[in-house]
Amino acid sequence: MVLLEISMMIDIIDKVEIGKFQKLLNNVNRIVITCHKTADGDAIGSSLALCLLLRNMGKNATVIIPDQLPWSLNFIAQGKDYVTFSHQEIMAKNIVRNTQLLISLDYNDFNRVGAMKTCLEEAQVPKVLIDHHLNPVSQQWDVKFSHPEMSSTCELIYRIIEQCGWNSFVDKDIASCIFVGIMTDTGNLAFSSSYPEVYEVMARLMERGIDKPYLYKMAMDTVPLNSLKLQSYAILNKMTVIDDKFALIVLDKDDLDKFDYKPGDTERLVNRPLSVSGIYWSTFMREDAKYIKVSMRSEGDLAVDGLCAKYYNGGGHMHAAAGEHYGTLQEAIEIYYKIVEEIKKTKFNN
Ligand code: 5GP
Ligand code: MN
């Protein structure tokens, strides 16, 4: 009990950055919040939560997301307004042109916002970073909250709210968005969350009256039938397991067409092979329209963020990362087998 009270009192966010952030906010009204492309629960959850909070504080805040949300997140975005850059480019650019402050959530490199990159980079306004990914690109942000040790950007948002003393502006809707972000980025508190404070944040959110069973069902356990079939097909027919340790799942355009693929349909597929004892590295490749999307998950001491950065123009976290290959599926697979050889050599010395 005493421990709980003590840990809630620790202000882990840098006080100087908090001071700079509060000062910036005091001086502006129009604020734009952005997250990374192909938004996940943490990206959209943190963006909507911060937007609603700033509006409760009387600010004119707008969320701009780079591209269409996966269907799986519609439940959290329903009834909330946001702008989608890929569909509403002129409007989005106008809003950025007129904003007084830009806040970047759940990414730390403008390469992560797709076609929105130039527009954000060129904006001559103060920029704030709130993120938990490794290796932030330096010098692009005036205020930086970069905490790779934290479960999620949503947890970070909640801690900033607490430390700024903005708790009274948090309502059930905001708490639900933050809860969903933590839940999805940690696989319902399974990983990246082995410290007591994250449970304290969840407890504070529960106090706002959120509907936990509903949020869990919608965020973690609802898929359309075609997605269930596509994922089952992928595991049965398109998965290769190497040395009982590494798994590779590849879906080409024909596979996706056959199951009427929509963004979100392959969510969490890459995690599935890790449930087999012995498999500690899982890779999923999907032939998208403009590139090959490569996702990786790992367990133990194999870091996949470095692999995605080095070979697939990406990055992420130690055990969950992704990137893109601009070329053919065959090339992406060949690169993969080179990595396999490299890992075998360094890890097993054979
Ligand atoms: P997913 O496989 O779920 O798309 O992504 C896994 C993790 O890697 C997420 O935290 C995501 O934000 C991050 N990630 C995905 N794509 C990229 C990328 O291109 N660059 C970087 N730096 N991180 C990525
Ligand atoms: Mn995140």
Tab-separated table of C-alpha atoms and ligand atoms in Angstrom:
chain	number	residue	atom	x	y	z
A	1	MET	CA	0.000	0.000	0.000
A	2	VAL	CA	2.752	2.363	1.004
A	3	LEU	CA	4.666	1.403	-2.141
A	4	LEU	CA	1.687	2.298	-4.304
A	5	GLU	CA	1.337	5.693	-2.732
A	6	ILE	CA	5.013	6.430	-3.105
A	7	SER	CA	5.271	5.374	-6.733
A	8	MET	CA	2.252	7.448	-7.766
A	9	MET	CA	3.971	10.456	-6.306
A	10	ILE	CA	7.136	10.064	-8.337
A	11	ASP	CA	7.137	12.608	-11.128
A	12	ILE	CA	9.123	10.747	-13.744
A	13	ILE	CA	8.613	13.192	-16.577
A	14	ASP	CA	11.290	15.860	-16.911
A	15	LYS	CA	10.069	18.975	-15.083
A	16	VAL	CA	11.844	21.344	-17.445
A	17	GLU	CA	10.051	19.817	-20.453
A	18	ILE	CA	6.732	19.893	-18.552
A	19	GLY	CA	7.294	23.589	-17.822
A	20	LYS	CA	8.116	24.334	-21.470
A	21	PHE	CA	5.026	22.403	-22.645
A	22	GLN	CA	2.697	24.247	-20.261
A	23	LYS	CA	4.141	27.597	-21.306
A	24	LEU	CA	3.696	26.774	-24.987
A	25	LEU	CA	0.082	25.738	-24.396
A	26	ASN	CA	-0.672	28.936	-22.485
A	27	ASN	CA	0.343	30.955	-25.530
A	28	VAL	CA	-1.650	29.167	-28.223
A	29	ASN	CA	-5.216	28.295	-29.132
A	30	ARG	CA	-5.067	26.343	-32.409
A	31	ILE	CA	-3.300	22.997	-31.999
A	32	VAL	CA	-2.750	20.115	-34.428
A	33	ILE	CA	-2.152	16.577	-33.167
A	34	THR	CA	-0.715	13.938	-35.495
A	35	CYS	CA	0.204	10.258	-35.235
A	36	HIS	CA	1.991	7.756	-37.474
A	37	LYS	CA	0.539	6.189	-40.633
A	38	THR	CA	-1.506	2.990	-40.362
A	39	ALA	CA	-2.463	4.129	-36.881
A	40	ASP	CA	-2.729	1.516	-34.166
A	41	GLY	CA	-4.692	1.652	-30.914
A	42	ASP	CA	-1.977	3.590	-29.122
A	43	ALA	CA	-1.572	6.127	-31.926
A	44	ILE	CA	-5.284	6.902	-32.344
A	45	GLY	CA	-6.044	6.461	-28.629
A	46	SER	CA	-3.395	8.962	-27.552
A	47	SER	CA	-4.319	11.417	-30.328
A	48	LEU	CA	-8.043	11.428	-29.564
A	49	ALA	CA	-7.438	11.512	-25.801
A	50	LEU	CA	-5.136	14.525	-25.997
A	51	CYS	CA	-7.449	16.286	-28.449
A	52	LEU	CA	-10.502	15.840	-26.204
A	53	LEU	CA	-8.490	16.931	-23.178
A	54	LEU	CA	-7.261	20.106	-24.879
A	55	ARG	CA	-10.817	20.858	-26.013
A	56	ASN	CA	-12.025	20.414	-22.417
A	57	MET	CA	-9.373	23.005	-21.559
A	58	GLY	CA	-10.903	25.411	-24.079
A	59	LYS	CA	-8.403	24.916	-26.901
A	60	ASN	CA	-9.143	24.510	-30.587
A	61	ALA	CA	-7.506	21.121	-31.204
A	62	THR	CA	-7.622	18.911	-34.324
A	63	VAL	CA	-6.366	15.374	-34.899
A	64	ILE	CA	-4.907	14.704	-38.344
A	65	ILE	CA	-4.081	11.076	-39.120
A	66	PRO	CA	-2.010	10.194	-42.228
A	67	ASP	CA	-4.309	7.533	-43.685
A	68	GLN	CA	-7.447	5.489	-43.190
A	69	LEU	CA	-7.958	3.865	-39.781
A	70	PRO	CA	-8.137	0.074	-39.734
A	71	TRP	CA	-11.745	-1.091	-39.212
A	72	SER	CA	-10.758	-2.522	-35.835
A	73	LEU	CA	-10.351	0.975	-34.395
A	74	ASN	CA	-13.562	2.490	-35.685
A	75	PHE	CA	-15.248	1.744	-32.364
A	76	ILE	CA	-12.958	4.130	-30.511
A	77	ALA	CA	-13.043	6.861	-33.161
A	78	GLN	CA	-16.803	6.664	-33.689
A	79	GLY	CA	-18.532	9.985	-33.036
A	80	LYS	CA	-15.227	11.846	-32.687
A	81	ASP	CA	-14.027	14.163	-35.399
A	82	TYR	CA	-10.608	13.871	-36.998
A	83	VAL	CA	-9.097	14.645	-40.398
A	84	THR	CA	-7.584	11.935	-42.628
A	85	PHE	CA	-4.721	13.418	-44.675
A	86	SER	CA	-4.901	10.875	-47.518
A	87	HIS	CA	-8.615	11.629	-48.072
A	88	GLN	CA	-8.793	15.307	-47.058
A	89	GLU	CA	-5.400	16.651	-48.090
A	90	ILE	CA	-6.380	20.234	-48.907
A	91	MET	CA	-8.290	20.659	-45.665
A	92	ALA	CA	-5.508	19.030	-43.658
A	93	LYS	CA	-2.860	21.291	-45.203
A	94	ASN	CA	-4.964	24.368	-44.451
A	95	ILE	CA	-5.375	23.366	-40.829
A	96	VAL	CA	-1.609	22.811	-40.481
A	97	ARG	CA	-0.934	26.157	-42.194
A	98	ASN	CA	-3.106	27.942	-39.628
A	99	THR	CA	-2.042	26.072	-36.531
A	100	GLN	CA	0.019	27.569	-33.729
A	101	LEU	CA	1.385	24.321	-32.305
A	102	LEU	CA	2.105	20.821	-33.641
A	103	ILE	CA	2.095	17.773	-31.383
A	104	SER	CA	3.551	14.458	-32.645
A	105	LEU	CA	2.269	11.333	-30.917
A	106	ASP	CA	3.541	7.735	-31.027
A	107	TYR	CA	6.279	8.351	-33.613
A	108	ASN	CA	9.634	10.084	-33.421
A	109	ASP	CA	10.644	10.608	-37.015
A	110	PHE	CA	8.667	12.514	-39.665
A	111	ASN	CA	9.392	9.605	-42.039
A	112	ARG	CA	6.607	7.803	-40.145
A	113	VAL	CA	3.773	10.077	-41.317
A	114	GLY	CA	3.907	9.192	-45.019
A	115	ALA	CA	2.745	11.882	-47.434
A	116	MET	CA	2.142	14.306	-44.547
A	117	LYS	CA	5.906	14.560	-43.934
A	118	THR	CA	6.767	17.726	-45.887
A	119	CYS	CA	3.718	19.572	-44.651
A	120	LEU	CA	4.670	18.925	-41.009
A	121	GLU	CA	8.390	19.523	-41.470
A	122	GLU	CA	7.789	22.861	-43.154
A	123	ALA	CA	5.349	24.182	-40.542
A	124	GLN	CA	6.997	27.164	-38.844
A	125	VAL	CA	5.450	26.602	-35.417
A	126	PRO	CA	6.692	25.061	-32.166
A	127	LYS	CA	6.666	21.256	-32.241
A	128	VAL	CA	6.150	18.859	-29.350
A	129	LEU	CA	7.081	15.148	-29.312
A	130	ILE	CA	5.288	12.651	-27.042
A	131	ASP	CA	6.484	9.116	-27.801
A	132	HIS	CA	7.844	5.818	-26.509
A	133	HIS	CA	9.820	4.516	-29.518
A	134	LEU	CA	13.603	4.120	-29.445
A	135	ASN	CA	16.055	6.540	-31.036
A	136	PRO	CA	14.176	9.797	-31.643
A	137	VAL	CA	15.475	11.879	-34.533
A	138	SER	CA	17.018	14.897	-32.843
A	139	GLN	CA	16.460	18.615	-33.338
A	140	GLN	CA	13.003	18.462	-34.905
A	141	TRP	CA	11.077	19.106	-31.730
A	142	ASP	CA	11.095	22.078	-29.361
A	143	VAL	CA	9.720	20.031	-26.477
A	144	LYS	CA	10.515	16.323	-26.210
A	145	PHE	CA	8.826	13.692	-24.074
A	146	SER	CA	10.672	10.593	-25.291
A	147	HIS	CA	10.206	7.583	-22.987
A	148	PRO	CA	11.073	4.217	-24.593
A	149	GLU	CA	10.806	2.562	-21.167
A	150	MET	CA	7.081	3.223	-21.083
A	151	SER	CA	4.406	0.753	-22.226
A	152	SER	CA	2.737	3.145	-24.602
A	153	THR	CA	2.291	6.721	-25.671
A	154	CYS	CA	-1.099	6.566	-23.943
A	155	GLU	CA	0.521	5.816	-20.589
A	156	LEU	CA	2.886	8.725	-21.185
A	157	ILE	CA	-0.053	11.023	-21.995
A	158	TYR	CA	-1.733	10.030	-18.728
A	159	ARG	CA	1.429	10.716	-16.742
A	160	ILE	CA	1.838	14.123	-18.383
A	161	ILE	CA	-1.793	14.899	-17.510
A	162	GLU	CA	-1.184	13.902	-13.860
A	163	GLN	CA	2.026	15.850	-13.622
A	164	CYS	CA	0.489	18.954	-15.156
A	165	GLY	CA	-2.447	18.728	-12.738
A	166	TRP	CA	-5.028	18.388	-15.517
A	167	ASN	CA	-6.904	15.414	-13.958
A	168	SER	CA	-10.134	17.352	-13.671
A	169	PHE	CA	-10.320	17.579	-17.480
A	170	VAL	CA	-10.229	13.779	-17.903
A	171	ASP	CA	-13.674	12.321	-18.602
A	172	LYS	CA	-14.857	8.782	-19.372
A	173	ASP	CA	-14.282	9.184	-23.117
A	174	ILE	CA	-10.693	10.340	-22.646
A	175	ALA	CA	-10.024	7.574	-20.101
A	176	SER	CA	-11.411	4.991	-22.572
A	177	CYS	CA	-9.092	6.183	-25.365
A	178	ILE	CA	-6.049	6.014	-23.074
A	179	PHE	CA	-7.098	2.605	-21.748
A	180	VAL	CA	-7.423	1.187	-25.271
A	181	GLY	CA	-3.963	2.482	-26.234
A	182	ILE	CA	-2.296	0.831	-23.249
A	183	MET	CA	-4.296	-2.365	-23.747
A	184	THR	CA	-3.452	-2.719	-27.455
A	185	ASP	CA	0.240	-1.777	-27.202
A	186	THR	CA	0.820	-4.263	-24.353
A	187	GLY	CA	-1.368	-7.125	-25.626
A	188	ASN	CA	-3.705	-6.536	-22.695
A	189	LEU	CA	-0.827	-6.001	-20.242
A	190	ALA	CA	1.018	-9.123	-21.414
A	191	PHE	CA	4.240	-7.414	-22.557
A	192	SER	CA	6.107	-4.082	-22.225
A	193	SER	CA	4.259	-3.556	-18.953
A	194	SER	CA	6.090	-5.471	-16.226
A	195	TYR	CA	6.172	-2.674	-13.675
A	196	PRO	CA	3.583	-1.728	-11.073
A	197	GLU	CA	3.003	1.876	-12.158
A	198	VAL	CA	1.240	0.892	-15.380
A	199	TYR	CA	-1.407	-0.884	-13.270
A	200	GLU	CA	-1.816	2.262	-11.210
A	201	VAL	CA	-2.539	4.196	-14.383
A	202	MET	CA	-5.103	1.541	-15.396
A	203	ALA	CA	-6.670	1.839	-11.939
A	204	ARG	CA	-6.992	5.633	-12.251
A	205	LEU	CA	-8.630	5.138	-15.651
A	206	MET	CA	-11.068	2.560	-14.209
A	207	GLU	CA	-12.132	5.214	-11.695
A	208	ARG	CA	-13.534	7.255	-14.602
A	209	GLY	CA	-16.191	4.589	-15.154
A	210	ILE	CA	-14.871	3.060	-18.365
A	211	ASP	CA	-16.557	-0.066	-19.717
A	212	LYS	CA	-13.583	-2.447	-19.589
A	213	PRO	CA	-15.271	-5.629	-20.923
A	214	TYR	CA	-16.641	-3.680	-23.905
A	215	LEU	CA	-13.280	-2.037	-24.669
A	216	TYR	CA	-11.505	-5.396	-24.397
A	217	LYS	CA	-14.018	-7.136	-26.652
A	218	MET	CA	-13.818	-4.404	-29.298
A	219	ALA	CA	-10.067	-3.787	-29.200
A	220	MET	CA	-8.721	-7.279	-28.639
A	221	ASP	CA	-11.323	-9.850	-29.579
A	222	THR	CA	-13.405	-8.786	-32.552
A	223	VAL	CA	-12.583	-9.692	-36.162
A	224	PRO	CA	-14.637	-9.994	-39.337
A	225	LEU	CA	-15.087	-13.531	-40.634
A	226	ASN	CA	-12.855	-12.942	-43.674
A	227	SER	CA	-10.007	-11.813	-41.412
A	228	LEU	CA	-10.313	-14.965	-39.301
A	229	LYS	CA	-10.236	-17.053	-42.480
A	230	LEU	CA	-7.287	-15.119	-43.966
A	231	GLN	CA	-5.238	-15.529	-40.788
A	232	SER	CA	-6.059	-19.230	-40.541
A	233	TYR	CA	-5.119	-19.707	-44.208
A	234	ALA	CA	-1.874	-17.796	-43.665
A	235	ILE	CA	-0.831	-20.013	-40.766
A	236	LEU	CA	-1.845	-23.215	-42.497
A	237	ASN	CA	-0.505	-22.538	-45.988
A	238	LYS	CA	1.853	-19.580	-45.953
A	239	MET	CA	4.026	-20.098	-42.883
A	240	THR	CA	7.561	-21.469	-42.977
A	241	VAL	CA	9.270	-22.489	-39.750
A	242	ILE	CA	13.056	-22.631	-39.770
A	243	ASP	CA	14.934	-24.815	-37.271
A	244	ASP	CA	11.883	-24.727	-34.971
A	245	LYS	CA	13.005	-21.193	-33.995
A	246	PHE	CA	12.079	-18.697	-36.692
A	247	ALA	CA	8.721	-18.273	-38.419
A	248	LEU	CA	8.025	-16.456	-41.671
A	249	ILE	CA	4.510	-15.792	-42.967
A	250	VAL	CA	4.157	-14.303	-46.436
A	251	LEU	CA	0.920	-13.088	-48.008
A	252	ASP	CA	1.040	-11.941	-51.627
A	253	LYS	CA	-1.501	-9.836	-53.485
A	254	ASP	CA	-3.440	-12.878	-54.739
A	255	ASP	CA	-3.845	-14.171	-51.183
A	256	LEU	CA	-5.103	-10.789	-50.023
A	257	ASP	CA	-7.532	-10.462	-52.940
A	258	LYS	CA	-8.890	-13.954	-52.354
A	259	PHE	CA	-9.959	-12.984	-48.829
A	260	ASP	CA	-11.065	-9.441	-49.725
A	261	TYR	CA	-8.315	-7.949	-47.534
A	262	LYS	CA	-8.969	-4.645	-45.751
A	263	PRO	CA	-6.482	-2.691	-43.566
A	264	GLY	CA	-6.506	-4.320	-40.140
A	265	ASP	CA	-7.319	-7.841	-41.339
A	266	THR	CA	-3.830	-9.168	-40.559
A	267	GLU	CA	-3.488	-7.435	-37.195
A	268	ARG	CA	-1.617	-9.512	-34.594
A	269	LEU	CA	-1.035	-12.337	-37.117
A	270	VAL	CA	2.716	-11.842	-36.661
A	271	ASN	CA	2.385	-12.576	-32.939
A	272	ARG	CA	0.781	-15.962	-33.400
A	273	PRO	CA	3.868	-18.111	-34.167
A	274	LEU	CA	5.455	-16.961	-30.884
A	275	SER	CA	2.860	-18.979	-29.001
A	276	VAL	CA	4.708	-22.116	-30.169
A	277	SER	CA	7.333	-23.032	-27.626
A	278	GLY	CA	10.800	-22.642	-29.144
A	279	ILE	CA	9.849	-20.069	-31.786
A	280	TYR	CA	11.290	-16.731	-30.680
A	281	TRP	CA	11.435	-14.738	-33.917
A	282	SER	CA	8.398	-14.198	-36.114
A	283	THR	CA	8.243	-12.243	-39.371
A	284	PHE	CA	5.221	-11.378	-41.479
A	285	MET	CA	5.413	-9.972	-45.024
A	286	ARG	CA	2.430	-8.505	-46.848
A	287	GLU	CA	2.438	-7.367	-50.482
A	288	ASP	CA	0.778	-3.950	-50.226
A	289	ALA	CA	0.131	-1.667	-53.212
A	290	LYS	CA	3.270	0.468	-52.895
A	291	TYR	CA	5.654	-1.669	-50.854
A	292	ILE	CA	6.153	-4.912	-48.995
A	293	LYS	CA	5.145	-4.387	-45.367
A	294	VAL	CA	7.423	-6.334	-43.017
A	295	SER	CA	6.514	-6.863	-39.344
A	296	MET	CA	8.655	-8.627	-36.771
A	297	ARG	CA	8.143	-9.856	-33.223
A	298	SER	CA	10.674	-11.546	-30.968
A	299	GLU	CA	11.265	-12.861	-27.497
A	300	GLY	CA	14.392	-12.926	-25.327
A	301	ASP	CA	17.540	-11.095	-26.383
A	302	LEU	CA	16.848	-10.857	-30.129
A	303	ALA	CA	16.195	-7.191	-30.937
A	304	VAL	CA	14.089	-6.699	-34.055
A	305	ASP	CA	14.020	-2.881	-34.188
A	306	GLY	CA	17.632	-2.907	-35.421
A	307	LEU	CA	16.874	-5.560	-38.052
A	308	CYS	CA	13.897	-3.593	-39.368
A	309	ALA	CA	15.962	-0.397	-39.426
A	310	LYS	CA	18.932	-1.996	-41.179
A	311	TYR	CA	17.098	-4.108	-43.751
A	312	TYR	CA	13.577	-2.731	-44.193
A	313	ASN	CA	13.692	1.070	-43.696
A	314	GLY	CA	11.859	0.768	-40.394
A	315	GLY	CA	12.277	0.461	-36.650
A	316	GLY	CA	10.084	0.246	-33.568
A	317	HIS	CA	10.748	-1.518	-30.281
A	318	MET	CA	13.112	-4.305	-29.233
A	319	HIS	CA	10.446	-7.033	-29.444
A	320	ALA	CA	7.976	-5.433	-31.896
A	321	ALA	CA	9.100	-3.598	-34.991
A	322	ALA	CA	8.273	-3.155	-38.648
A	323	GLY	CA	9.384	-1.606	-41.886
A	324	GLU	CA	8.873	-1.535	-45.629
A	325	HIS	CA	10.688	-2.977	-48.610
A	326	TYR	CA	10.383	-0.915	-51.790
A	327	GLY	CA	10.792	-3.669	-54.359
A	328	THR	CA	9.481	-7.154	-55.003
A	329	LEU	CA	8.234	-9.683	-52.501
A	330	GLN	CA	10.944	-12.064	-53.717
A	331	GLU	CA	13.656	-9.531	-52.835
A	332	ALA	CA	12.185	-8.982	-49.382
A	333	ILE	CA	12.229	-12.751	-48.813
A	334	GLU	CA	15.836	-13.030	-50.039
A	335	ILE	CA	16.868	-10.318	-47.591
A	336	TYR	CA	15.079	-12.249	-44.857
A	337	TYR	CA	17.098	-15.394	-45.550
A	338	LYS	CA	20.312	-13.348	-45.409
A	339	ILE	CA	19.260	-12.155	-41.948
A	340	VAL	CA	18.539	-15.762	-40.954
A	341	GLU	CA	22.090	-16.733	-41.919
A	342	GLU	CA	23.483	-13.727	-40.061
A	343	ILE	CA	21.535	-14.562	-36.896
A	344	LYS	CA	22.523	-18.213	-37.070
A	345	LYS	CA	26.195	-17.234	-37.389
A	346	THR	CA	26.214	-14.712	-34.575
A	347	LYS	CA	23.879	-16.527	-32.205
A	348	PHE	CA	24.952	-20.128	-32.659
A	349	ASN	CA	28.365	-19.639	-34.203
A	350	ASN	CA	27.656	-22.098	-37.029
B	1	5GP	P1	3.477	-3.318	-36.570
B	1	5GP	O1	4.178	-4.575	-36.928
B	1	5GP	O2	2.414	-3.544	-35.548
B	1	5GP	O3	3.032	-2.533	-37.750
B	1	5GP	O4	4.577	-2.383	-35.863
B	1	5GP	C1	5.313	-2.807	-34.744
B	1	5GP	C2	5.959	-1.615	-34.053
B	1	5GP	O5	6.926	-1.028	-34.906
B	1	5GP	C3	4.992	-0.483	-33.695
B	1	5GP	O6	5.408	0.072	-32.465
B	1	5GP	C4	5.172	0.521	-34.780
B	1	5GP	O7	4.912	1.815	-34.321
B	1	5GP	C5	6.622	0.348	-35.159
B	1	5GP	N1	6.826	0.574	-36.582
B	1	5GP	C6	6.069	0.088	-37.588
B	1	5GP	N2	6.553	0.485	-38.794
B	1	5GP	C7	7.644	1.248	-38.530
B	1	5GP	C8	8.563	1.981	-39.350
B	1	5GP	O8	8.492	2.003	-40.581
B	1	5GP	N3	9.532	2.691	-38.692
B	1	5GP	C9	9.640	2.694	-37.334
B	1	5GP	N4	10.621	3.427	-36.772
B	1	5GP	N5	8.789	2.031	-36.538
B	1	5GP	C10	7.811	1.306	-37.114
B	2	MN	MN	2.762	2.944	-29.298
